């Protein structure tokens, strides 16, 4: 988009915008405003986490020991890696390379699937151990307080995983459009906006990982 | 004057059902919202009628306890989430914000349509939940009642609320982006009409607050499924739920009242023919209310285990939010001072708004006082207070706006006499309904009970009579607006002879609003200039033609 | 839509550098978690997480070099998030100070 107004962008101009520049800025600003709503959306869960973490620090630390640190680390690396590949997909769009957009998105989706697969394995493991916070929860001495930890663990990671699944749906759509040659260096706004969304998903995990996995190690 | 049927308007641009249901024109979406929220208003009004009739006599003879609990819960939920929150933003805001900023549409027209569909899905789930047994937790869904004890189905209506929240988020998000990025050339921030400022402030609250209520409701749903986030047995803290709930639900009051204040800021200068007094203060006070509104929610928790220190902080901050509200009222009054005030129906609604909002706002200060609140918490005093704000304030403002812009929306004039009568009936009926409740509440009558001691009966009979008058007042506009669609005379571009970008375009407007992008060269409300050249479109009007 | 010239090689290099830095910080935060430093553990974990987040926002999300409005969004969002943390926190931390049961 660095060369200003070109025919590709003009063809994509929706009737209610005056210039392609206005349309592009509107889309990216819109995505940022949307991400603010996402911050507040996850923020409610983080508030609950903060309040209970202060009250039940020991129970949370004990509960956290049930989580698998190796898998958590592995998933962190995978998700940050998928952010890198997503950044490269947006870069390819900017460089006018449709094929490599699809390549990098495909790689991002593979990494995302690995993350979700590992997450699914962890969920299964917790389920078998009886750590799913429903009424058949295990009866350890401070189980009630640990139950809050696992409630928040499942709510936070579940919501995060839901965002990833939505993101991967968007990626499928964008790759089909990219294969049709919809994106050029003068108009690739949807790719950019999808990138912002995926990086946000990564950001949430950057906070979830230390808060959930790393509090009971020492 | 051009006859309406000869030119293309947003109304006659397509006649099929499909052309309405798949429209991305912000004006048509505004009408879709108008029809849907009017339906929900009638539904919520029926619940209110049932409550008032039940309270006519001390014993619970009309409704049994369970039905009464469901009636007031659904009244609250329908009126707040399905009527008041979308009322002005989604109808008048949707219609006017793009026109007032000189744009052809909102920034994201398809997302605008999506928000209506989300609203409809949420409302449908809400109605299904009502028909399949209702909800009895009160609109506040307080835990652990909603999670552990409620005998009704909480999950279904909560899902409806969760979904509807996103409709509100998308509307607010669309307005913020539109106001930032779509303003016409020359339309600087301080040339924006105050209605747009109010919508901007409202949108900030929607975008920042609504996600929090969404996640809180989600946590309630999870708790209902066996999670233990707010469950006291598991060590959970129900007061935390109240914190999260009121983080949104207190600012939500400003979602309802700020747009109404925006309407009043348009109507008062229009019918005073005078430049608004203190434009900058009114604009800034909208933002101040939106931001300070996020700092006061703890005053709903004075009688819980919230610490006394936190309560003191919240009490002081609650007093602070009265300052920008008062700034607005003083500026409106100063605008009317020595103006040539004329009493057309929108102006009567606007003056009614000022009176009722004043009472509602000042009684809010009573409730912010820690000691006094212990006496009146959960009594009819609180009920009367928030109805003065949310019905006396927000719905009066909505009515004022609807009457003021109806000729623009429909292209037809409505009869003035019944409109004035309706305005008076609503004002009288409203005071009749809710003023006795202040007295009953102060005397100790608690809310949410359908049995009450006989000494409160006189006040309750007065209240129910007022509600009857209020109901007639609300039904009248429905009749004469419908009538005007068929029999009203053509309104022309500017039936009130007032200033504003929306009055320079056709009524009803062309699908693209403006034939050429307007260029703004002056401030809004430049009425002294208008007096010199009455009849000509001066001031806040497109002076030149821009080619894009 | 930035006006300055776009340098592909420098961009890819900055992405790889950020990725490397994120990996290093991840290793650091895990290593720090194994050492018992009391309350300092939390401070370190959160500081590292914020640093990582800042890198992602600035470079991957192109906030660096964006218009001011984007920063207005980010810091506005963080401000209201802080408010949501702050008020329940002062409530929680001052409960019981008065010595009156239930207050």
CSV table of C-alpha atoms in Angstrom, one decimal, chain B residues 35-455:
chain,number,residue,atom,x,y,z
B,35,UNK,CA,-39.8,-1.6,14.5
B,36,UNK,CA,-38.0,-4.2,16.6
B,37,UNK,CA,-37.5,-2.1,19.7
B,38,UNK,CA,-41.0,-0.8,19.5
B,39,UNK,CA,-42.2,-4.4,19.7
B,40,UNK,CA,-40.0,-5.1,22.6
B,41,UNK,CA,-41.1,-1.9,24.3
B,42,UNK,CA,-44.7,-3.0,24.1
B,43,UNK,CA,-43.8,-6.4,25.5
B,44,UNK,CA,-41.9,-4.9,28.4
B,45,UNK,CA,-44.8,-2.4,28.9
B,46,UNK,CA,-47.2,-5.3,29.2
B,47,UNK,CA,-45.0,-6.8,32.0
B,48,UNK,CA,-45.0,-3.4,33.7
B,49,UNK,CA,-48.8,-3.3,33.4
B,50,UNK,CA,-49.1,-6.7,35.1
B,51,UNK,CA,-46.8,-5.5,37.9
B,52,UNK,CA,-48.8,-2.3,38.5
B,53,UNK,CA,-52.1,-4.1,38.5
B,54,UNK,CA,-50.9,-6.7,40.9
B,55,UNK,CA,-49.7,-3.9,43.3
B,56,UNK,CA,-53.1,-2.3,43.3
B,57,UNK,CA,-54.0,-4.3,46.4
B,58,UNK,CA,-51.9,-5.3,49.3
B,59,UNK,CA,-52.3,-9.1,49.0
B,60,UNK,CA,-50.9,-11.0,46.0
B,61,UNK,CA,-54.2,-11.7,44.3
B,62,UNK,CA,-53.6,-11.3,40.6
B,63,UNK,CA,-50.2,-13.0,40.2
B,64,UNK,CA,-48.7,-15.7,42.4
B,65,UNK,CA,-45.2,-15.1,43.8
B,66,UNK,CA,-43.4,-17.1,41.0
B,67,UNK,CA,-45.2,-15.3,38.2
B,68,UNK,CA,-44.6,-11.9,39.9
B,69,UNK,CA,-40.9,-12.6,40.1
B,70,UNK,CA,-40.8,-13.6,36.4
B,71,UNK,CA,-42.8,-10.5,35.5
B,72,UNK,CA,-40.5,-8.0,37.1
B,73,UNK,CA,-37.4,-9.9,35.9
B,74,UNK,CA,-38.6,-9.9,32.3
B,75,UNK,CA,-39.8,-6.3,32.5
B,76,UNK,CA,-36.3,-5.3,33.6
B,77,UNK,CA,-34.4,-7.4,31.1
B,78,UNK,CA,-36.6,-6.5,28.1
B,79,UNK,CA,-36.7,-2.8,28.9
B,80,UNK,CA,-33.0,-2.4,29.6
B,81,UNK,CA,-31.3,-4.8,27.2
B,82,UNK,CA,-33.8,-5.0,24.4
B,83,UNK,CA,-35.3,-1.5,24.4
B,84,UNK,CA,-33.3,1.2,26.3
B,85,UNK,CA,-29.8,0.3,25.3
B,86,UNK,CA,-30.5,0.1,21.6
B,87,UNK,CA,-33.2,2.8,21.7
B,88,UNK,CA,-31.6,6.1,20.6
B,89,UNK,CA,-28.2,4.8,19.3
B,90,UNK,CA,-29.6,2.1,17.1
B,91,UNK,CA,-32.5,4.1,15.7
B,92,UNK,CA,-31.8,7.9,15.7
B,93,UNK,CA,-28.1,7.4,16.0
B,94,UNK,CA,-28.0,5.0,13.1
B,95,UNK,CA,-30.1,7.3,11.0
B,96,UNK,CA,-28.4,10.6,11.9
B,97,UNK,CA,-24.7,10.0,12.7
B,98,UNK,CA,-23.6,9.4,9.1
B,99,UNK,CA,-25.8,12.3,7.9
B,100,UNK,CA,-24.5,14.6,10.6
B,101,UNK,CA,-20.9,13.9,9.8
B,102,UNK,CA,-21.6,14.3,6.1
B,103,UNK,CA,-20.9,10.7,5.2
B,104,UNK,CA,-22.8,8.4,2.8
B,105,UNK,CA,-23.0,5.6,5.4
B,106,UNK,CA,-21.4,4.2,8.5
B,107,UNK,CA,-17.9,3.0,8.2
B,108,UNK,CA,-18.9,-0.7,8.1
B,109,UNK,CA,-22.4,-1.0,6.6
B,110,UNK,CA,-22.5,-4.8,6.6
B,111,UNK,CA,-21.4,-5.0,10.2
B,112,UNK,CA,-24.3,-2.5,10.9
B,113,UNK,CA,-26.7,-5.0,9.4
B,114,UNK,CA,-25.1,-7.8,11.2
B,115,UNK,CA,-25.6,-6.0,14.5
B,116,UNK,CA,-29.4,-5.9,13.8
B,117,UNK,CA,-29.4,-9.6,13.1
B,118,UNK,CA,-27.5,-10.4,16.3
B,119,UNK,CA,-30.1,-8.3,18.1
B,120,UNK,CA,-32.9,-10.2,16.5
B,121,UNK,CA,-31.3,-13.6,17.4
B,122,UNK,CA,-30.7,-12.5,21.0
B,123,UNK,CA,-34.3,-11.1,21.3
B,124,UNK,CA,-35.7,-14.3,19.8
B,125,UNK,CA,-33.9,-16.4,22.3
B,126,UNK,CA,-35.1,-14.0,25.0
B,127,UNK,CA,-38.7,-14.4,23.9
B,128,UNK,CA,-38.4,-18.2,23.6
B,129,UNK,CA,-37.0,-18.2,27.2
B,130,UNK,CA,-40.0,-16.1,28.3
B,131,UNK,CA,-42.5,-18.5,26.7
B,132,UNK,CA,-40.8,-21.6,28.0
B,133,UNK,CA,-40.9,-20.6,31.7
B,134,UNK,CA,-39.3,-17.2,32.1
B,135,UNK,CA,-36.6,-16.2,34.5
B,136,UNK,CA,-37.0,-15.2,38.1
B,137,UNK,CA,-33.6,-13.9,39.2
B,138,UNK,CA,-34.2,-10.2,38.8
B,139,UNK,CA,-32.6,-8.5,35.8
B,140,UNK,CA,-29.3,-8.4,37.8
B,141,UNK,CA,-28.8,-12.2,37.7
B,142,UNK,CA,-27.1,-12.0,41.1
B,143,UNK,CA,-25.1,-15.0,42.1
B,144,UNK,CA,-25.4,-17.4,43.9
B,145,UNK,CA,-29.2,-17.1,43.3
B,146,UNK,CA,-28.8,-17.3,39.5
B,147,UNK,CA,-26.2,-20.0,39.7
B,148,UNK,CA,-27.4,-22.3,42.5
B,149,UNK,CA,-30.9,-21.6,43.5
B,150,UNK,CA,-33.0,-20.3,40.7
B,151,UNK,CA,-35.6,-22.8,39.7
B,152,UNK,CA,-36.1,-21.4,36.2
B,153,UNK,CA,-33.9,-21.9,33.2
B,154,UNK,CA,-31.1,-19.3,33.5
B,155,UNK,CA,-28.9,-20.5,30.7
B,156,UNK,CA,-31.3,-19.8,27.8
B,157,UNK,CA,-32.1,-16.1,28.7
B,158,UNK,CA,-28.5,-15.5,29.7
B,159,UNK,CA,-27.4,-16.8,26.3
B,160,UNK,CA,-29.9,-14.3,24.7
B,161,UNK,CA,-28.3,-11.5,26.7
B,162,UNK,CA,-24.8,-12.6,25.8
B,163,UNK,CA,-25.7,-12.5,22.1
B,164,UNK,CA,-27.5,-9.2,22.3
B,165,UNK,CA,-24.4,-7.7,23.9
B,166,UNK,CA,-22.5,-8.1,20.7
B,167,UNK,CA,-25.1,-6.2,18.7
B,168,UNK,CA,-24.5,-3.3,21.1
B,169,UNK,CA,-20.7,-3.6,20.8
B,170,UNK,CA,-20.8,-3.6,17.0
B,171,UNK,CA,-23.0,-0.5,16.9
B,172,UNK,CA,-20.7,1.4,19.3
B,173,UNK,CA,-17.6,0.2,17.4
B,174,UNK,CA,-19.2,1.4,14.1
B,175,UNK,CA,-20.0,4.8,15.5
B,176,UNK,CA,-16.5,5.4,16.9
B,177,UNK,CA,-14.8,4.5,13.6
B,178,UNK,CA,-17.3,6.5,11.6
B,179,UNK,CA,-16.9,9.6,13.8
B,180,UNK,CA,-13.1,9.4,13.6
B,181,UNK,CA,-12.7,8.5,10.0
B,182,UNK,CA,-15.7,9.5,7.9
B,183,UNK,CA,-16.2,13.2,8.7
B,184,UNK,CA,-16.8,15.5,5.7
B,185,UNK,CA,-14.1,18.0,4.7
B,186,UNK,CA,-14.1,21.0,7.1
B,187,UNK,CA,-16.1,19.2,9.8
B,188,UNK,CA,-13.6,19.4,12.6
B,189,UNK,CA,-14.3,17.9,16.0
B,190,UNK,CA,-15.5,21.2,17.4
B,191,UNK,CA,-17.9,21.7,14.5
B,192,UNK,CA,-19.7,18.3,15.2
B,193,UNK,CA,-23.3,18.6,16.4
B,194,UNK,CA,-23.6,17.8,20.1
B,195,UNK,CA,-25.7,14.8,19.2
B,196,UNK,CA,-22.7,13.2,17.6
B,197,UNK,CA,-20.5,14.0,20.6
B,198,UNK,CA,-23.1,12.3,22.8
B,199,UNK,CA,-23.2,9.2,20.5
B,200,UNK,CA,-19.4,9.1,20.6
B,201,UNK,CA,-19.3,9.1,24.3
B,202,UNK,CA,-22.1,6.5,24.4
B,203,UNK,CA,-20.1,4.3,22.0
B,204,UNK,CA,-17.1,4.5,24.2
B,205,UNK,CA,-19.1,3.0,27.0
B,206,UNK,CA,-20.6,0.4,24.7
B,207,UNK,CA,-17.2,-0.7,23.5
B,208,UNK,CA,-15.5,-0.7,26.9
B,209,UNK,CA,-18.3,-2.0,29.1
B,210,UNK,CA,-20.4,-4.4,27.1
B,211,UNK,CA,-17.6,-7.1,26.7
B,212,UNK,CA,-17.3,-7.2,30.5
B,213,UNK,CA,-21.0,-8.0,31.0
B,214,UNK,CA,-20.7,-10.6,28.2
B,215,UNK,CA,-17.9,-12.4,29.9
B,216,UNK,CA,-19.6,-12.1,33.3
B,217,UNK,CA,-22.8,-13.7,31.9
B,218,UNK,CA,-20.6,-16.4,30.3
B,219,UNK,CA,-19.2,-17.1,33.7
B,220,UNK,CA,-22.7,-17.4,35.2
B,221,UNK,CA,-23.6,-19.8,32.4
B,222,UNK,CA,-20.5,-21.8,33.2
B,223,UNK,CA,-21.3,-21.8,36.9
B,224,UNK,CA,-24.8,-23.0,36.1
B,225,UNK,CA,-23.1,-25.9,34.3
B,226,UNK,CA,-21.1,-26.9,37.4
B,227,UNK,CA,-18.1,-24.6,37.3
B,228,UNK,CA,-17.4,-22.8,40.6
B,229,UNK,CA,-16.3,-19.2,39.8
B,230,UNK,CA,-18.8,-17.4,42.0
B,231,UNK,CA,-19.9,-20.4,44.1
B,232,UNK,CA,-19.4,-19.6,47.8
B,233,UNK,CA,-19.2,-23.3,48.7
B,234,UNK,CA,-16.1,-23.5,46.5
B,235,UNK,CA,-14.6,-20.3,48.0
B,236,UNK,CA,-16.0,-18.1,45.2
B,237,UNK,CA,-17.1,-14.5,45.9
B,238,UNK,CA,-20.6,-13.4,44.9
B,239,UNK,CA,-19.6,-9.8,45.5
B,240,UNK,CA,-17.0,-10.2,42.7
B,241,UNK,CA,-19.9,-11.0,40.4
B,242,UNK,CA,-21.5,-7.7,41.5
B,243,UNK,CA,-18.3,-5.8,40.8
B,244,UNK,CA,-18.1,-7.3,37.3
B,245,UNK,CA,-21.8,-6.9,36.6
B,246,UNK,CA,-21.9,-3.3,37.7
B,247,UNK,CA,-18.7,-2.4,35.9
B,248,UNK,CA,-20.9,-2.6,32.8
B,249,UNK,CA,-24.3,-2.1,34.2
B,250,UNK,CA,-23.7,1.2,35.9
B,251,UNK,CA,-22.1,2.8,32.8
B,252,UNK,CA,-25.0,1.2,30.9
B,253,UNK,CA,-27.2,3.8,32.5
B,254,UNK,CA,-25.1,6.4,30.6
B,255,UNK,CA,-25.6,4.4,27.5
B,256,UNK,CA,-29.2,5.1,28.0
B,257,UNK,CA,-29.1,8.8,29.2
B,258,UNK,CA,-26.1,10.2,27.1
B,259,UNK,CA,-27.9,9.8,23.7
B,260,UNK,CA,-31.0,11.4,25.2
B,261,UNK,CA,-28.8,14.3,26.4
B,262,UNK,CA,-27.5,14.6,22.8
B,263,UNK,CA,-31.1,14.8,21.5
B,264,UNK,CA,-31.9,17.6,24.0
B,265,UNK,CA,-28.7,19.5,23.0
B,266,UNK,CA,-30.1,19.5,19.4
B,267,UNK,CA,-33.7,20.3,20.3
B,268,UNK,CA,-33.1,23.1,22.7
B,269,UNK,CA,-31.2,25.4,20.4
B,270,UNK,CA,-33.5,24.5,17.5
B,271,UNK,CA,-36.6,25.8,19.3
B,272,UNK,CA,-34.9,28.6,21.0
B,273,UNK,CA,-33.4,29.9,17.8
B,274,UNK,CA,-30.2,30.6,19.6
B,275,UNK,CA,-26.7,29.4,19.5
B,276,UNK,CA,-26.2,26.8,22.2
B,277,UNK,CA,-24.5,28.1,25.3
B,278,UNK,CA,-21.2,26.5,26.2
B,279,UNK,CA,-20.8,24.2,23.3
B,280,UNK,CA,-17.4,23.0,24.4
B,281,UNK,CA,-18.6,22.3,27.9
B,282,UNK,CA,-21.5,20.2,26.7
B,283,UNK,CA,-19.3,18.2,24.4
B,284,UNK,CA,-16.6,17.7,27.1
B,285,UNK,CA,-19.2,16.8,29.7
B,286,UNK,CA,-20.5,14.0,27.5
B,287,UNK,CA,-17.0,12.5,27.6
B,288,UNK,CA,-16.6,13.2,31.3
B,289,UNK,CA,-19.8,11.4,32.1
B,290,UNK,CA,-18.7,8.4,30.0
B,291,UNK,CA,-15.4,8.2,31.7
B,292,UNK,CA,-16.3,9.1,35.3
B,293,UNK,CA,-19.3,6.7,34.8
B,294,UNK,CA,-16.8,3.9,35.0
B,295,UNK,CA,-15.5,4.9,38.4
B,296,UNK,CA,-18.7,4.8,40.4
B,297,UNK,CA,-20.2,1.3,40.2
B,298,UNK,CA,-19.5,0.4,43.8
B,299,UNK,CA,-22.4,2.5,45.0
B,300,UNK,CA,-24.6,-0.5,44.0
B,301,UNK,CA,-22.7,-2.6,46.6
B,302,UNK,CA,-23.0,-0.4,49.7
B,303,UNK,CA,-25.0,-3.0,51.6
B,304,UNK,CA,-22.8,-6.0,50.6
B,305,UNK,CA,-19.6,-7.0,52.1
B,306,UNK,CA,-17.7,-4.4,50.1
B,307,UNK,CA,-15.2,-2.7,52.4
B,308,UNK,CA,-16.1,0.6,54.0
B,309,UNK,CA,-13.0,2.2,52.4
B,310,UNK,CA,-14.0,1.2,48.9
B,311,UNK,CA,-17.5,2.3,49.6
B,312,UNK,CA,-16.3,5.7,50.6
B,313,UNK,CA,-14.2,6.1,47.5
B,314,UNK,CA,-17.2,5.1,45.3
B,315,UNK,CA,-19.4,7.5,47.2
B,316,UNK,CA,-17.2,10.5,46.6
B,317,UNK,CA,-16.7,9.5,42.9
B,318,UNK,CA,-20.5,9.3,42.5
B,319,UNK,CA,-20.8,12.9,43.6
B,320,UNK,CA,-18.3,13.7,41.0
B,321,UNK,CA,-20.4,12.4,38.1
B,322,UNK,CA,-23.1,14.8,39.1
B,323,UNK,CA,-20.9,17.7,38.0
B,324,UNK,CA,-20.8,17.1,34.2
B,325,UNK,CA,-24.5,16.2,34.4
B,326,UNK,CA,-25.3,19.5,36.0
B,327,UNK,CA,-23.0,21.4,33.5
B,328,UNK,CA,-25.3,20.1,30.8
B,329,UNK,CA,-28.5,21.2,32.5
B,330,UNK,CA,-27.2,24.6,33.3
B,331,UNK,CA,-26.0,25.1,29.7
B,332,UNK,CA,-29.4,24.1,28.3
B,333,UNK,CA,-31.1,26.5,30.7
B,334,UNK,CA,-28.7,29.2,29.7
B,335,UNK,CA,-29.4,28.6,26.1
B,336,UNK,CA,-33.1,29.1,26.7
B,337,UNK,CA,-32.5,32.3,28.6
B,338,UNK,CA,-33.6,35.3,26.4
B,339,UNK,CA,-34.1,33.0,23.4
B,340,UNK,CA,-37.2,33.1,21.3
B,341,UNK,CA,-38.5,29.8,22.8
B,342,UNK,CA,-41.4,28.2,20.8
B,343,UNK,CA,-43.3,25.2,22.3
B,344,UNK,CA,-43.5,22.7,19.5
B,345,UNK,CA,-43.9,19.1,20.6
B,346,UNK,CA,-40.2,18.1,20.6
B,347,UNK,CA,-39.5,21.1,22.8
B,348,UNK,CA,-42.2,20.1,25.3
B,349,UNK,CA,-40.6,16.7,25.5
B,350,UNK,CA,-37.2,18.3,25.9
B,351,UNK,CA,-38.4,20.5,28.7
B,352,UNK,CA,-40.1,17.5,30.3
B,353,UNK,CA,-36.8,15.7,30.1
B,354,UNK,CA,-35.0,18.5,31.9
B,355,UNK,CA,-37.4,18.4,34.8
B,356,UNK,CA,-37.5,14.7,35.2
B,357,UNK,CA,-33.8,14.3,34.7
B,358,UNK,CA,-33.2,16.9,37.4
B,359,UNK,CA,-35.3,15.0,39.9
B,360,UNK,CA,-33.7,11.6,38.9
B,361,UNK,CA,-30.2,13.0,39.1
B,362,UNK,CA,-30.7,14.7,42.4
B,363,UNK,CA,-32.3,11.7,44.1
B,364,UNK,CA,-29.3,9.8,42.8
B,365,UNK,CA,-27.2,11.9,45.1
B,366,UNK,CA,-29.3,10.8,48.0
B,367,UNK,CA,-28.4,7.2,47.1
B,368,UNK,CA,-24.7,8.1,46.9
B,369,UNK,CA,-24.7,9.1,50.5
B,370,UNK,CA,-23.4,6.1,52.5
B,371,UNK,CA,-25.7,6.5,55.5
B,372,UNK,CA,-28.9,7.4,53.7
B,373,UNK,CA,-28.4,4.5,51.2
B,374,UNK,CA,-28.5,2.0,54.0
B,375,UNK,CA,-32.0,3.3,54.7
B,376,UNK,CA,-33.3,3.3,51.1
B,377,UNK,CA,-31.4,0.5,49.4
B,378,UNK,CA,-33.7,-2.0,47.7
B,379,UNK,CA,-36.8,0.1,48.4
B,380,UNK,CA,-39.1,1.8,46.0
B,381,UNK,CA,-37.0,4.9,46.4
B,382,UNK,CA,-34.4,3.3,44.3
B,383,UNK,CA,-37.0,2.1,41.8
B,384,UNK,CA,-38.4,5.6,41.5
B,385,UNK,CA,-34.9,7.1,41.1
B,386,UNK,CA,-33.8,4.9,38.3
B,387,UNK,CA,-37.1,5.2,36.5
B,388,UNK,CA,-36.8,9.0,36.6
B,389,UNK,CA,-33.5,8.6,34.8
B,390,UNK,CA,-34.2,5.7,32.5
B,391,UNK,CA,-37.8,6.4,31.7
B,392,UNK,CA,-38.2,10.1,32.5
B,393,UNK,CA,-34.8,10.9,31.1
B,394,UNK,CA,-34.0,8.4,28.4
B,395,UNK,CA,-37.5,7.8,27.0
B,396,UNK,CA,-38.4,11.5,27.1
B,397,UNK,CA,-35.3,12.2,25.2
B,398,UNK,CA,-36.1,9.4,22.7
B,399,UNK,CA,-39.6,10.8,22.3
B,400,UNK,CA,-38.2,14.3,21.8
B,401,UNK,CA,-35.8,13.0,19.1
B,402,UNK,CA,-38.4,10.9,17.4
B,403,UNK,CA,-40.8,13.8,17.1
B,404,UNK,CA,-38.0,16.2,16.1
B,405,UNK,CA,-36.6,14.0,13.3
B,406,UNK,CA,-39.8,12.2,12.3
B,407,UNK,CA,-40.4,14.6,9.4
B,408,UNK,CA,-36.8,13.8,8.2
B,409,UNK,CA,-37.2,10.0,8.7
B,410,UNK,CA,-40.7,9.7,7.1
B,411,UNK,CA,-40.9,12.8,4.9
B,412,UNK,CA,-44.3,13.5,6.5
B,413,UNK,CA,-45.5,16.0,9.1
B,414,UNK,CA,-47.4,14.7,12.1
B,415,UNK,CA,-50.3,16.5,13.7
B,416,UNK,CA,-49.0,18.9,16.4
B,417,UNK,CA,-52.0,18.9,18.7
B,418,UNK,CA,-52.1,15.2,19.7
B,419,UNK,CA,-48.3,15.3,19.9
B,420,UNK,CA,-48.5,18.1,22.5
B,421,UNK,CA,-51.3,16.2,24.4
B,422,UNK,CA,-49.1,13.0,24.4
B,423,UNK,CA,-46.2,15.0,25.7
B,424,UNK,CA,-48.2,16.4,28.6
B,425,UNK,CA,-49.9,13.0,29.3
B,426,UNK,CA,-46.5,11.3,29.4
B,427,UNK,CA,-45.2,14.0,31.8
B,428,UNK,CA,-48.2,13.9,34.1
B,429,UNK,CA,-48.6,10.1,33.9
B,430,UNK,CA,-44.9,9.6,34.6
B,431,UNK,CA,-44.9,11.8,37.7
B,432,UNK,CA,-48.1,10.2,38.8
B,433,UNK,CA,-46.5,6.7,38.5
B,434,UNK,CA,-43.2,7.3,40.1
B,435,UNK,CA,-43.4,10.2,42.5
B,436,UNK,CA,-45.5,8.2,45.0
B,437,UNK,CA,-42.9,5.5,44.8
B,438,UNK,CA,-40.3,7.9,46.3
B,439,UNK,CA,-42.5,8.4,49.3
B,440,UNK,CA,-43.4,4.7,49.6
B,441,UNK,CA,-39.7,3.8,49.3
B,442,UNK,CA,-38.7,6.4,51.9
B,443,UNK,CA,-41.4,5.1,54.2
B,444,UNK,CA,-39.8,1.6,53.8
B,445,UNK,CA,-41.7,-0.3,51.1
B,446,UNK,CA,-39.2,-2.8,49.7
B,447,UNK,CA,-39.0,-3.5,46.0
B,448,UNK,CA,-39.7,-6.9,44.3
B,449,UNK,CA,-42.4,-8.0,46.7
B,450,UNK,CA,-46.0,-8.5,45.6
B,451,UNK,CA,-47.4,-8.5,49.1
B,452,UNK,CA,-47.2,-5.2,51.0
B,453,UNK,CA,-48.6,-3.8,54.3
B,454,UNK,CA,-51.9,-2.0,53.7
B,455,UNK,CA,-50.6,1.4,54.8
